[in-house]
PDB file of C-alpha atoms in Angstrom:
ATOM      1  CA  MET A   5      52.869 -30.016  22.185  1.00 41.00           C
ATOM      2  CA  ASP A   6      50.544 -27.173  23.128  1.00 43.00           C
ATOM      3  CA  THR A   7      49.799 -24.623  20.457  1.00 41.00           C
ATOM      4  CA  GLU A   8      47.678 -21.571  20.890  1.00 45.00           C
ATOM      5  CA  VAL A   9      44.819 -21.344  18.431  1.00 48.00           C
ATOM      6  CA  SER A  10      44.443 -17.813  17.117  1.00 57.00           C
ATOM      7  CA  GLN A  11      41.021 -16.277  16.871  1.00 73.00           C
ATOM      8  CA  LEU A  12      40.011 -15.769  13.273  1.00 79.00           C
ATOM      9  CA  GLY A  13      38.195 -12.648  12.224  1.00 83.00           C
ATOM     10  CA  PRO A  14      34.694 -12.853  10.794  1.00 90.00           C
ATOM     11  CA  ILE A  15      33.997 -13.713   7.167  1.00 92.00           C
ATOM     12  CA  ASP A  16      33.151 -10.454   5.395  1.00 92.00           C
ATOM     13  CA  PRO A  17      32.119 -10.911   1.724  1.00 91.00           C
ATOM     14  CA  LYS A  18      31.651  -7.155   1.172  1.00 92.00           C
ATOM     15  CA  ARG A  19      35.348  -6.562   1.980  1.00 93.00           C
ATOM     16  CA  ALA A  20      36.413  -9.899   0.404  1.00 92.00           C
ATOM     17  CA  ARG A  21      37.804 -11.257   3.685  1.00 94.00           C
ATOM     18  CA  PHE A  22      37.667 -15.019   4.170  1.00 95.00           C
ATOM     19  CA  PRO A  23      40.057 -16.080   6.982  1.00 94.00           C
ATOM     20  CA  CYS A  24      41.718 -19.506   6.504  1.00 93.00           C
ATOM     21  CA  SER A  25      39.582 -20.345   3.487  1.00 95.00           C
ATOM     22  CA  ILE A  26      39.761 -21.715  -0.016  1.00 96.00           C
ATOM     23  CA  VAL A  27      37.887 -19.425  -2.409  1.00 96.00           C
ATOM     24  CA  TRP A  28      36.499 -20.099  -5.888  1.00 96.00           C
ATOM     25  CA  THR A  29      35.397 -17.991  -8.838  1.00 95.00           C
ATOM     26  CA  PRO A  30      33.942 -19.187 -12.151  1.00 96.00           C
ATOM     27  CA  LEU A  31      35.803 -18.981 -15.449  1.00 94.00           C
ATOM     28  CA  THR A  32      33.578 -17.297 -18.024  1.00 90.00           C
ATOM     29  CA  PHE A  33      32.382 -19.625 -20.795  1.00 94.00           C
ATOM     30  CA  ILE A  34      34.270 -22.656 -19.441  1.00 95.00           C
ATOM     31  CA  THR A  35      32.182 -22.815 -16.244  1.00 94.00           C
ATOM     32  CA  TRP A  36      29.005 -22.478 -18.323  1.00 94.00           C
ATOM     33  CA  LEU A  37      29.913 -25.709 -20.123  1.00 96.00           C
ATOM     34  CA  VAL A  38      31.525 -27.574 -17.206  1.00 96.00           C
ATOM     35  CA  PRO A  39      30.108 -26.076 -13.968  1.00 94.00           C
ATOM     36  CA  PHE A  40      32.681 -27.489 -11.559  1.00 93.00           C
ATOM     37  CA  ILE A  41      35.657 -25.895 -13.332  1.00 95.00           C
ATOM     38  CA  GLY A  42      36.791 -22.545 -11.934  1.00 95.00           C
ATOM     39  CA  HIS A  43      39.715 -20.672 -10.418  1.00 94.00           C
ATOM     40  CA  LEU A  44      40.901 -21.223  -6.820  1.00 94.00           C
ATOM     41  CA  GLY A  45      42.638 -18.955  -4.350  1.00 95.00           C
ATOM     42  CA  ILE A  46      43.722 -19.422  -0.748  1.00 95.00           C
ATOM     43  CA  CYS A  47      43.330 -16.983   2.124  1.00 95.00           C
ATOM     44  CA  ARG A  48      45.605 -16.092   5.004  1.00 93.00           C
ATOM     45  CA  GLU A  49      44.477 -15.965   8.632  1.00 91.00           C
ATOM     46  CA  ASP A  50      43.619 -12.269   8.255  1.00 92.00           C
ATOM     47  CA  GLY A  51      41.347 -13.058   5.279  1.00 93.00           C
ATOM     48  CA  VAL A  52      43.519 -11.620   2.497  1.00 94.00           C
ATOM     49  CA  ILE A  53      43.229 -13.650  -0.723  1.00 95.00           C
ATOM     50  CA  LEU A  54      46.364 -15.058  -2.365  1.00 95.00           C
ATOM     51  CA  ASP A  55      45.872 -15.928  -6.032  1.00 94.00           C
ATOM     52  CA  PHE A  56      48.418 -17.878  -8.044  1.00 90.00           C
ATOM     53  CA  ALA A  57      47.586 -16.247 -11.377  1.00 82.00           C
ATOM     54  CA  GLY A  58      50.594 -17.310 -13.402  1.00 82.00           C
ATOM     55  CA  PRO A  59      54.090 -18.708 -13.223  1.00 87.00           C
ATOM     56  CA  TYR A  60      56.146 -16.968 -10.526  1.00 87.00           C
ATOM     57  CA  PHE A  61      53.322 -14.496  -9.790  1.00 89.00           C
ATOM     58  CA  VAL A  62      51.090 -14.307  -6.722  1.00 91.00           C
ATOM     59  CA  SER A  63      48.349 -11.697  -6.739  1.00 90.00           C
ATOM     60  CA  VAL A  64      47.389 -10.364  -3.309  1.00 92.00           C
ATOM     61  CA  ASP A  65      43.744  -9.529  -2.593  1.00 90.00           C
ATOM     62  CA  ASN A  66      42.678  -9.757  -6.234  1.00 85.00           C
ATOM     63  CA  LEU A  67      41.458 -12.902  -7.972  1.00 88.00           C
ATOM     64  CA  ALA A  68      42.450 -13.015 -11.641  1.00 88.00           C
ATOM     65  CA  PHE A  69      38.987 -13.954 -12.914  1.00 91.00           C
ATOM     66  CA  GLY A  70      36.589 -11.917 -10.767  1.00 91.00           C
ATOM     67  CA  ALA A  71      35.014 -11.825  -7.338  1.00 93.00           C
ATOM     68  CA  VAL A  72      34.682 -14.773  -4.974  1.00 95.00           C
ATOM     69  CA  THR A  73      31.462 -16.700  -5.512  1.00 95.00           C
ATOM     70  CA  ARG A  74      32.094 -19.668  -3.191  1.00 96.00           C
ATOM     71  CA  TYR A  75      34.314 -20.325  -0.204  1.00 96.00           C
ATOM     72  CA  ILE A  76      35.028 -23.025   2.329  1.00 95.00           C
ATOM     73  CA  GLN A  77      36.667 -22.218   5.643  1.00 93.00           C
ATOM     74  CA  ILE A  78      39.338 -24.623   6.875  1.00 90.00           C
ATOM     75  CA  ASN A  79      39.531 -25.596  10.539  1.00 85.00           C
ATOM     76  CA  GLY A  80      43.178 -25.093  11.513  1.00 72.00           C
ATOM     77  CA  ASP A  81      42.970 -27.616  14.356  1.00 76.00           C
ATOM     78  CA  GLU A  82      42.102 -30.422  11.940  1.00 74.00           C
ATOM     79  CA  VAL A  83      44.896 -29.526   9.505  1.00 67.00           C
ATOM     80  CA  ARG A  84      47.804 -29.586  11.933  1.00 63.00           C
TER      81      ARG A  84
END
């Protein structure tokens, strides 16, 4: 099965665009005590952040606990 791989746009932290990525932000006070605990979001192919901030609520382009501090880009070819 041949699938066409779309070209992802560049990562642009100033505009908060992270195509096909998992993003992370710290949780104040909790992350100070346990550094690996934070809040995750996922990004669409166009880089827009989707944040599951509560039950039945998805925030678009706005993380609930602040700006992105870490990200990891996912290779779509390896996921399929």
